[in-house]
Amino acid sequence: MIDYETLRVTWWVLLGVLLIGFAVTDGFDLGIAALLRVLGRDDAERRAVLETVEAVWEGNQVWLILGAGAIFAAWPLLYAAAFSGFYFAMLLTLLALIVRPVGFNFRNKFTDARWRGAWDWLLTLHGVVPALVFGVAFGNLFLGVPLRFDDSLRLTYEGGFFGLLRPFPLLCGLVSVAMILLHGAAWVALKADDVVMARAERAVRMLAPAFAVLYGAAGAWLWSGVTAYSLGDAARGAPSNPLAKSVVQQGNWLVDSPLAGWAVLAGVIGVAAALAAALLARRRRHLGGFLATSVAVAATVASAGLALFPFLLPSSLDPRSSLTVWDASSSRKTLGLMLIATLVFMPIVLAYTTWVYRVLRGRVSLEHVRKTHGMY
C-alpha cells in the first residue's frame, strides 16, 4: 500500500485539481453573470448571454461540491478551521451562489422590465461576490489567519469578517474578479454571435492586460512586503497533530518556499496565457482564446497553491498551529480508500463532462432567441 507521506502529497495534488476544475468550469459561469449587463444591452441580448451557460452551469458547480467534500473527508482539520474562521465569508458566497438557479428560473417569468432588471442586477452581484471572496480568502492565506490550537487540540479563531479585508487580500480579490471576468468574456465570445460576440471580444482585449497588471502587482507585493512561513521539524508520516512541529515566520513565499520556482513559472504561464487570449480575440480565434483563459485560470490557482506548499492554512496567532500537508489530513486508510474511489469515478466524471460539452457545442443565435421568445 502507498505510504502515508505519499498519500498526503497525492491528496494535496488532487485538492488542487478539484479547485482548479471549479475555477475553470464554474469560473466562466460567474464571469458571464458579472458581465451580463455589459455584454447584453437589451433583454434579448441578455437572454442570449444567459443561454450560453444555462445548459452546463449545474454540471460545472459539481466541482465545488467535490472540492468541499474532498476537504471534509481528506483534510478534516482544514475543513473545520476554514469553515469556522471564514464562516460569514462562506455564508455570503453561498447566498450569492443561490441567486443563480433562482435568477435563471424566475427572471423570465414576467415580462416587466423592472422585474427582469432587478434579477439582472442580482445575477451580476452573484458573479462578482464569490470571485471577490475567493480571492480575498487566498490573499489571507499568505498573511496567516488568526487561529490557534490549545494543548488539547481545541481550535480557537479570534478574527472576524472585516478583519479579512486587509489591503493585500483585497488586491488578490481584484485579481480574482479580473480573472473570472476575462474567462467569462472568452466563453461568451466562443458561444454567442452577432453584436454580443463582438462586445465579448472587446471585453477580452480590455480585461487581459488588466488581469496581467493586477496579478503582477500582487506578485510584487508578495515578493517584497509579505513574510513567509517556514516549516521546521515535521513528522511527515505520523498521525495528524498540528502542534507536533516547529514553524517560524521568515523568508519569502516566492523564493524560500519548497516549490517557489514552480509557483513563479505557473504565474508567468498564467500572465502569458491571458495576454495570448487577447491576441486570439483580436484574430477571432475564439476556441483558442477560451482555452488560453482556461490555462490562465488554472495557472493562477496553481501558483498560489505551489507558493504556499506545504502550508494549507498558516496561523498568524501561533505559527506552530498552522495547518500543513503533513498534519491536517485524515488517516492513511481513509486517504487510501478515497484514492481508490477517485481513480474509479473521476475518469467517469471527466468523460461525461467532455461528452456534454461536445453535444452542446455551437453558438447561441440572437436571431433564434428573438424568434423563440417573441422579442420582435
Protein backbone atom coordinates (compact mmCIF):
# COMPACT_ATOMS: atom_id res chain seq x y z
CA MET A 1 0.00 0.00 0.00
CA ILE A 2 1.14 3.58 -0.64
CA ASP A 3 2.95 5.12 2.33
CA TYR A 4 1.27 7.87 4.36
CA GLU A 5 3.56 10.69 3.18
CA THR A 6 2.90 9.93 -0.48
CA LEU A 7 -0.85 9.71 0.12
CA ARG A 8 -0.82 13.14 1.72
CA VAL A 9 1.01 14.70 -1.21
CA THR A 10 -1.28 12.88 -3.64
CA TRP A 11 -4.35 14.32 -1.95
CA TRP A 12 -2.80 17.78 -1.89
CA VAL A 13 -2.44 17.46 -5.68
CA LEU A 14 -5.99 16.15 -6.04
CA LEU A 15 -7.34 19.02 -3.94
CA GLY A 16 -5.56 21.40 -6.28
CA VAL A 17 -7.08 19.63 -9.29
CA LEU A 18 -10.57 19.95 -7.84
CA LEU A 19 -10.12 23.64 -7.03
CA ILE A 20 -8.74 24.29 -10.50
CA GLY A 21 -11.62 22.31 -12.01
CA PHE A 22 -14.08 24.52 -10.14
CA ALA A 23 -12.26 27.72 -11.09
CA VAL A 24 -12.08 26.80 -14.78
CA THR A 25 -15.62 25.45 -15.22
CA ASP A 26 -17.73 27.43 -12.78
CA GLY A 27 -15.43 30.42 -13.23
CA PHE A 28 -16.82 31.36 -16.61
CA ASP A 29 -20.36 30.96 -15.23
CA LEU A 30 -19.57 33.59 -12.61
CA GLY A 31 -17.83 35.80 -15.17
CA ILE A 32 -20.82 35.69 -17.52
CA ALA A 33 -23.18 36.65 -14.71
CA ALA A 34 -20.94 39.54 -13.66
CA LEU A 35 -20.77 40.83 -17.25
CA LEU A 36 -24.46 40.29 -18.01
CA ARG A 37 -25.41 43.97 -18.13
CA VAL A 38 -22.22 44.88 -20.02
CA LEU A 39 -22.43 42.29 -22.78
CA GLY A 40 -26.20 42.46 -23.12
CA ARG A 41 -27.74 45.87 -23.77
CA ASP A 42 -31.38 44.78 -24.14
CA ASP A 43 -33.49 41.89 -22.90
CA ALA A 44 -32.91 39.67 -25.93
CA GLU A 45 -29.14 40.10 -25.76
CA ARG A 46 -29.06 39.37 -22.04
CA ARG A 47 -31.15 36.26 -22.52
CA ALA A 48 -28.72 35.15 -25.23
CA VAL A 49 -25.80 35.68 -22.83
CA LEU A 50 -27.50 33.57 -20.17
CA GLU A 51 -28.38 30.83 -22.63
CA THR A 52 -24.69 30.32 -23.43
CA VAL A 53 -24.30 28.77 -19.99
CA GLU A 54 -27.78 27.66 -18.86
CA ALA A 55 -27.24 24.11 -20.16
CA VAL A 56 -23.96 23.48 -18.33
CA TRP A 57 -23.82 25.57 -15.15
CA GLU A 58 -25.30 22.89 -12.89
CA GLY A 59 -22.69 20.36 -14.02
CA ASN A 60 -19.94 22.95 -13.54
CA GLN A 61 -21.00 23.52 -9.94
CA VAL A 62 -20.38 19.85 -9.18
CA TRP A 63 -16.67 20.71 -8.94
CA LEU A 64 -17.42 22.96 -5.95
CA ILE A 65 -19.26 20.13 -4.23
CA LEU A 66 -16.43 17.70 -4.98
CA GLY A 67 -13.87 20.16 -3.64
CA ALA A 68 -15.78 20.80 -0.42
CA GLY A 69 -16.36 17.06 0.01
CA ALA A 70 -12.69 16.29 -0.52
CA ILE A 71 -11.67 18.87 2.09
CA PHE A 72 -14.20 17.44 4.55
CA ALA A 73 -13.05 13.83 4.11
CA ALA A 74 -9.35 14.16 3.33
CA TRP A 75 -8.47 17.29 5.34
CA PRO A 76 -10.90 17.44 8.29
CA LEU A 77 -8.82 19.87 10.36
CA LEU A 78 -8.60 22.22 7.38
CA TYR A 79 -12.35 21.93 6.84
CA ALA A 80 -13.10 22.70 10.48
CA ALA A 81 -10.72 25.66 10.69
CA ALA A 82 -11.58 27.21 7.32
CA PHE A 83 -15.35 26.85 7.54
CA SER A 84 -15.37 28.14 11.11
CA GLY A 85 -12.95 31.02 10.60
CA PHE A 86 -14.36 32.09 7.24
CA TYR A 87 -17.96 31.42 8.28
CA PHE A 88 -19.50 34.74 7.24
CA ALA A 89 -17.43 34.85 4.05
CA MET A 90 -18.63 31.33 3.19
CA LEU A 91 -22.21 32.28 4.03
CA LEU A 92 -22.01 35.33 1.78
CA THR A 93 -20.63 33.18 -1.02
CA LEU A 94 -23.35 30.54 -0.65
CA LEU A 95 -26.08 33.19 -0.63
CA ALA A 96 -24.61 34.63 -3.83
CA LEU A 97 -24.46 31.19 -5.46
CA ILE A 98 -28.10 30.52 -4.52
CA VAL A 99 -29.10 33.54 -6.61
CA ARG A 100 -28.06 31.79 -9.85
CA PRO A 101 -30.66 28.99 -10.02
CA VAL A 102 -33.35 31.29 -8.64
CA GLY A 103 -32.45 34.01 -11.12
CA PHE A 104 -32.39 31.63 -14.08
CA ASN A 105 -35.76 30.18 -13.11
CA PHE A 106 -37.63 33.36 -12.20
CA ARG A 107 -36.09 36.09 -14.36
CA ASN A 108 -38.25 35.28 -17.37
CA LYS A 109 -41.49 34.52 -15.50
CA PHE A 110 -42.68 38.09 -16.09
CA THR A 111 -42.02 40.49 -18.95
CA ASP A 112 -41.98 43.57 -16.73
CA ALA A 113 -38.72 45.46 -17.36
CA ARG A 114 -38.26 46.32 -13.68
CA TRP A 115 -38.65 42.65 -12.68
CA ARG A 116 -36.06 41.46 -15.17
CA GLY A 117 -33.77 44.39 -14.44
CA ALA A 118 -33.77 43.54 -10.73
CA TRP A 119 -32.82 39.94 -11.46
CA ASP A 120 -30.11 41.09 -13.86
CA TRP A 121 -28.53 43.15 -11.07
CA LEU A 122 -28.79 40.22 -8.65
CA LEU A 123 -27.13 37.91 -11.17
CA THR A 124 -24.36 40.48 -11.63
CA LEU A 125 -23.75 40.51 -7.87
CA HIS A 126 -23.87 36.72 -7.89
CA GLY A 127 -20.93 36.72 -10.28
CA VAL A 128 -18.82 39.36 -8.55
CA VAL A 129 -19.22 38.39 -4.88
CA PRO A 130 -17.89 34.78 -4.96
CA ALA A 131 -14.96 35.78 -7.18
CA LEU A 132 -14.03 38.58 -4.79
CA VAL A 133 -14.43 36.41 -1.67
CA PHE A 134 -12.35 33.56 -3.08
CA GLY A 135 -9.54 35.95 -3.99
CA VAL A 136 -9.63 37.62 -0.58
CA ALA A 137 -9.50 34.19 1.09
CA PHE A 138 -6.38 33.19 -0.85
CA GLY A 139 -4.77 36.53 -0.02
CA ASN A 140 -5.35 35.94 3.68
CA LEU A 141 -3.64 32.56 3.49
CA PHE A 142 -0.34 34.25 2.63
CA LEU A 143 -0.70 36.65 5.58
CA GLY A 144 -1.92 34.00 8.00
CA VAL A 145 -5.29 33.73 9.72
CA PRO A 146 -5.91 34.29 13.45
CA LEU A 147 -6.35 30.73 14.71
CA ARG A 148 -4.64 28.58 17.30
CA PHE A 149 -4.89 25.13 18.86
CA ASP A 150 -4.51 24.56 22.60
CA ASP A 151 -2.76 21.55 24.09
CA SER A 152 -5.99 19.55 23.77
CA LEU A 153 -6.20 20.46 20.05
CA ARG A 154 -9.24 22.64 20.62
CA LEU A 155 -9.46 25.22 17.88
CA THR A 156 -9.87 28.93 18.60
CA TYR A 157 -10.42 31.54 15.88
CA GLU A 158 -10.02 35.15 17.00
CA GLY A 159 -10.81 37.07 13.83
CA GLY A 160 -13.90 38.43 12.13
CA PHE A 161 -15.22 39.01 8.64
CA PHE A 162 -13.99 42.59 8.34
CA GLY A 163 -10.55 41.52 9.58
CA LEU A 164 -10.19 39.59 6.32
CA LEU A 165 -10.49 42.79 4.27
CA ARG A 166 -6.86 43.85 4.50
CA PRO A 167 -5.12 45.63 1.61
CA PHE A 168 -3.20 42.67 0.18
CA PRO A 169 -6.16 40.25 0.28
CA LEU A 170 -8.35 42.92 -1.33
CA LEU A 171 -5.81 43.20 -4.15
CA CYS A 172 -5.95 39.41 -4.52
CA GLY A 173 -9.73 39.74 -4.65
CA LEU A 174 -9.42 42.18 -7.56
CA VAL A 175 -7.08 39.75 -9.32
CA SER A 176 -9.70 37.02 -8.91
CA VAL A 177 -12.51 39.24 -10.22
CA ALA A 178 -10.47 40.31 -13.27
CA MET A 179 -9.56 36.68 -13.96
CA ILE A 180 -13.17 35.49 -13.75
CA LEU A 181 -14.44 38.37 -15.92
CA LEU A 182 -11.81 37.56 -18.55
CA HIS A 183 -12.75 33.88 -18.53
CA GLY A 184 -16.46 34.66 -18.80
CA ALA A 185 -15.94 37.09 -21.69
CA ALA A 186 -13.90 34.45 -23.57
CA TRP A 187 -16.74 31.93 -23.17
CA VAL A 188 -19.35 34.38 -24.49
CA ALA A 189 -17.09 35.19 -27.45
CA LEU A 190 -16.98 31.44 -28.16
CA LYS A 191 -20.70 30.74 -27.72
CA ALA A 192 -22.58 33.90 -28.78
CA ASP A 193 -22.86 35.55 -32.17
CA ASP A 194 -23.52 38.91 -33.77
CA VAL A 195 -23.15 42.02 -31.63
CA VAL A 196 -22.84 40.11 -28.34
CA MET A 197 -19.82 38.22 -29.64
CA ALA A 198 -18.18 41.49 -30.73
CA ARG A 199 -18.67 43.03 -27.28
CA ALA A 200 -17.20 39.92 -25.65
CA GLU A 201 -14.15 40.16 -27.90
CA ARG A 202 -13.59 43.75 -26.84
CA ALA A 203 -14.02 42.77 -23.20
CA VAL A 204 -11.33 40.07 -23.55
CA ARG A 205 -8.92 42.57 -25.12
CA MET A 206 -9.50 45.01 -22.23
CA LEU A 207 -9.58 42.53 -19.35
CA ALA A 208 -6.46 40.54 -20.28
CA PRO A 209 -3.99 43.40 -19.68
CA ALA A 210 -5.98 44.49 -16.59
CA PHE A 211 -5.61 41.00 -15.13
CA ALA A 212 -1.90 40.93 -16.00
CA VAL A 213 -1.28 44.27 -14.26
CA LEU A 214 -3.24 43.31 -11.13
CA TYR A 215 -1.61 39.89 -10.95
CA GLY A 216 1.82 41.43 -11.39
CA ALA A 217 1.10 43.96 -8.64
CA ALA A 218 0.01 41.17 -6.28
CA GLY A 219 3.15 39.19 -7.11
CA ALA A 220 5.38 42.21 -6.49
CA TRP A 221 3.65 42.85 -3.14
CA LEU A 222 4.03 39.21 -2.16
CA TRP A 223 7.71 39.33 -3.15
CA SER A 224 8.60 42.46 -1.20
CA GLY A 225 6.02 43.03 1.50
CA VAL A 226 4.80 39.68 2.88
CA THR A 227 6.83 37.48 5.20
CA ALA A 228 6.57 33.77 4.50
CA TYR A 229 6.17 30.85 6.89
CA SER A 230 8.95 28.30 7.16
CA LEU A 231 8.39 24.74 8.35
CA GLY A 232 10.96 23.23 10.67
CA ASP A 233 10.83 19.71 12.08
CA ALA A 234 7.70 17.84 10.99
CA ALA A 235 6.74 14.17 11.16
CA ARG A 236 5.57 13.58 7.60
CA GLY A 237 4.34 10.03 8.13
CA ALA A 238 2.91 10.35 11.64
CA PRO A 239 -0.76 10.77 12.67
CA SER A 240 -2.04 14.31 12.23
CA ASN A 241 -1.15 16.65 15.08
CA PRO A 242 -0.79 20.37 14.20
CA LEU A 243 1.32 21.04 17.29
CA ALA A 244 3.94 18.35 16.57
CA LYS A 245 6.15 20.64 14.50
CA SER A 246 8.01 23.92 14.57
CA VAL A 247 7.18 26.92 12.34
CA VAL A 248 8.74 30.35 12.10
CA GLN A 249 7.86 33.41 10.06
CA GLN A 250 10.81 34.21 7.84
CA GLY A 251 11.81 34.35 4.21
CA ASN A 252 9.88 34.97 1.02
CA TRP A 253 6.99 32.95 -0.39
CA LEU A 254 8.34 33.25 -3.95
CA VAL A 255 11.95 32.41 -3.05
CA ASP A 256 12.11 30.20 0.04
CA SER A 257 9.01 28.03 -0.39
CA PRO A 258 9.95 24.45 -1.40
CA LEU A 259 8.04 24.85 -4.68
CA ALA A 260 8.70 28.57 -5.19
CA GLY A 261 10.28 28.08 -8.61
CA TRP A 262 7.26 26.18 -9.87
CA ALA A 263 4.97 28.86 -8.43
CA VAL A 264 6.79 31.60 -10.34
CA LEU A 265 6.70 29.51 -13.52
CA ALA A 266 2.95 28.97 -13.11
CA GLY A 267 2.48 32.73 -12.64
CA VAL A 268 4.41 33.50 -15.82
CA ILE A 269 2.33 30.94 -17.72
CA GLY A 270 -0.88 32.48 -16.36
CA VAL A 271 0.01 36.01 -17.48
CA ALA A 272 1.26 34.81 -20.87
CA ALA A 273 -1.94 32.83 -21.44
CA ALA A 274 -4.12 35.81 -20.55
CA LEU A 275 -2.27 38.08 -22.98
CA ALA A 276 -2.45 35.35 -25.62
CA ALA A 277 -6.23 35.28 -25.16
CA ALA A 278 -6.37 38.99 -26.02
CA LEU A 279 -4.37 38.39 -29.18
CA LEU A 280 -6.56 35.45 -30.17
CA ALA A 281 -9.69 37.52 -29.56
CA ARG A 282 -8.39 40.16 -31.94
CA ARG A 283 -7.94 37.43 -34.58
CA ARG A 284 -11.37 35.93 -33.74
CA ARG A 285 -9.93 32.55 -32.77
CA HIS A 286 -12.47 32.05 -30.06
CA LEU A 287 -11.83 28.43 -29.12
CA GLY A 288 -8.14 29.15 -28.74
CA GLY A 289 -8.96 32.25 -26.69
CA PHE A 290 -11.17 30.30 -24.30
CA LEU A 291 -8.53 27.58 -23.91
CA ALA A 292 -5.98 30.33 -23.20
CA THR A 293 -8.11 31.86 -20.43
CA SER A 294 -8.65 28.36 -19.02
CA VAL A 295 -4.88 27.95 -18.82
CA ALA A 296 -4.60 31.41 -17.22
CA VAL A 297 -7.16 30.48 -14.54
CA ALA A 298 -5.56 27.09 -13.85
CA ALA A 299 -2.06 28.56 -13.67
CA THR A 300 -3.15 31.37 -11.36
CA VAL A 301 -4.76 29.00 -8.86
CA ALA A 302 -1.81 26.62 -9.14
CA SER A 303 0.69 29.42 -8.49
CA ALA A 304 -0.95 30.19 -5.15
CA GLY A 305 -1.03 26.56 -4.05
CA LEU A 306 2.56 25.93 -5.11
CA ALA A 307 3.84 29.03 -3.31
CA LEU A 308 2.05 28.05 -0.09
CA PHE A 309 3.23 24.41 -0.04
CA PRO A 310 3.37 22.66 2.38
CA PHE A 311 1.06 25.06 4.24
CA LEU A 312 -2.71 24.79 3.89
CA LEU A 313 -3.78 27.35 6.47
CA PRO A 314 -0.99 29.36 8.17
CA SER A 315 -1.72 30.84 11.60
CA SER A 316 -0.88 34.45 12.41
CA LEU A 317 -1.52 33.96 16.15
CA ASP A 318 0.60 30.88 16.70
CA PRO A 319 2.71 29.75 13.71
CA ARG A 320 3.04 26.28 15.24
CA SER A 321 -0.75 25.90 14.93
CA SER A 322 -0.54 26.35 11.16
CA LEU A 323 -2.09 23.52 9.20
CA THR A 324 0.17 21.80 6.69
CA VAL A 325 0.00 18.89 4.29
CA TRP A 326 1.73 16.73 6.94
CA ASP A 327 -0.57 17.33 9.92
CA ALA A 328 -4.12 18.16 8.74
CA SER A 329 -5.13 15.01 6.85
CA SER A 330 -7.33 12.04 7.62
CA SER A 331 -5.85 8.65 8.43
CA ARG A 332 -3.79 6.65 5.98
CA LYS A 333 -6.63 4.14 5.48
CA THR A 334 -9.16 6.89 4.77
CA LEU A 335 -6.92 8.56 2.21
CA GLY A 336 -6.21 5.19 0.56
CA LEU A 337 -9.88 4.25 0.21
CA MET A 338 -10.72 7.72 -1.09
CA LEU A 339 -7.94 7.47 -3.65
CA ILE A 340 -9.34 4.19 -4.97
CA ALA A 341 -12.82 5.74 -5.30
CA THR A 342 -11.33 8.77 -7.04
CA LEU A 343 -9.41 6.65 -9.54
CA VAL A 344 -12.66 4.85 -10.40
CA PHE A 345 -15.11 7.76 -10.57
CA MET A 346 -13.00 10.74 -11.67
CA PRO A 347 -12.48 9.41 -15.23
CA ILE A 348 -16.24 8.85 -15.47
CA VAL A 349 -16.95 12.44 -14.43
CA LEU A 350 -14.37 13.78 -16.88
CA ALA A 351 -15.67 11.59 -19.73
CA TYR A 352 -19.27 12.62 -19.11
CA THR A 353 -18.35 16.30 -18.86
CA THR A 354 -16.42 16.10 -22.13
CA TRP A 355 -19.37 14.41 -23.83
CA VAL A 356 -21.82 17.07 -22.58
CA TYR A 357 -19.69 19.93 -23.87
CA ARG A 358 -19.30 18.17 -27.21
CA VAL A 359 -23.05 17.65 -27.58
CA LEU A 360 -23.79 21.26 -26.61
CA ARG A 361 -21.17 22.82 -28.87
CA GLY A 362 -22.26 25.60 -31.21
CA ARG A 363 -23.35 29.19 -30.82
CA VAL A 364 -26.45 30.74 -29.30
CA SER A 365 -28.05 32.78 -32.07
CA LEU A 366 -29.51 36.14 -31.10
CA GLU A 367 -31.94 35.81 -34.01
CA HIS A 368 -33.11 32.45 -32.67
CA VAL A 369 -33.58 33.88 -29.18
CA ARG A 370 -35.72 36.71 -30.52
CA LYS A 371 -37.87 34.41 -32.64
CA THR A 372 -38.30 31.79 -29.94
CA HIS A 373 -39.36 34.25 -27.25
CA GLY A 374 -41.29 36.68 -29.42
CA MET A 375 -38.94 39.64 -28.84
CA TYR A 376 -39.57 41.43 -32.11
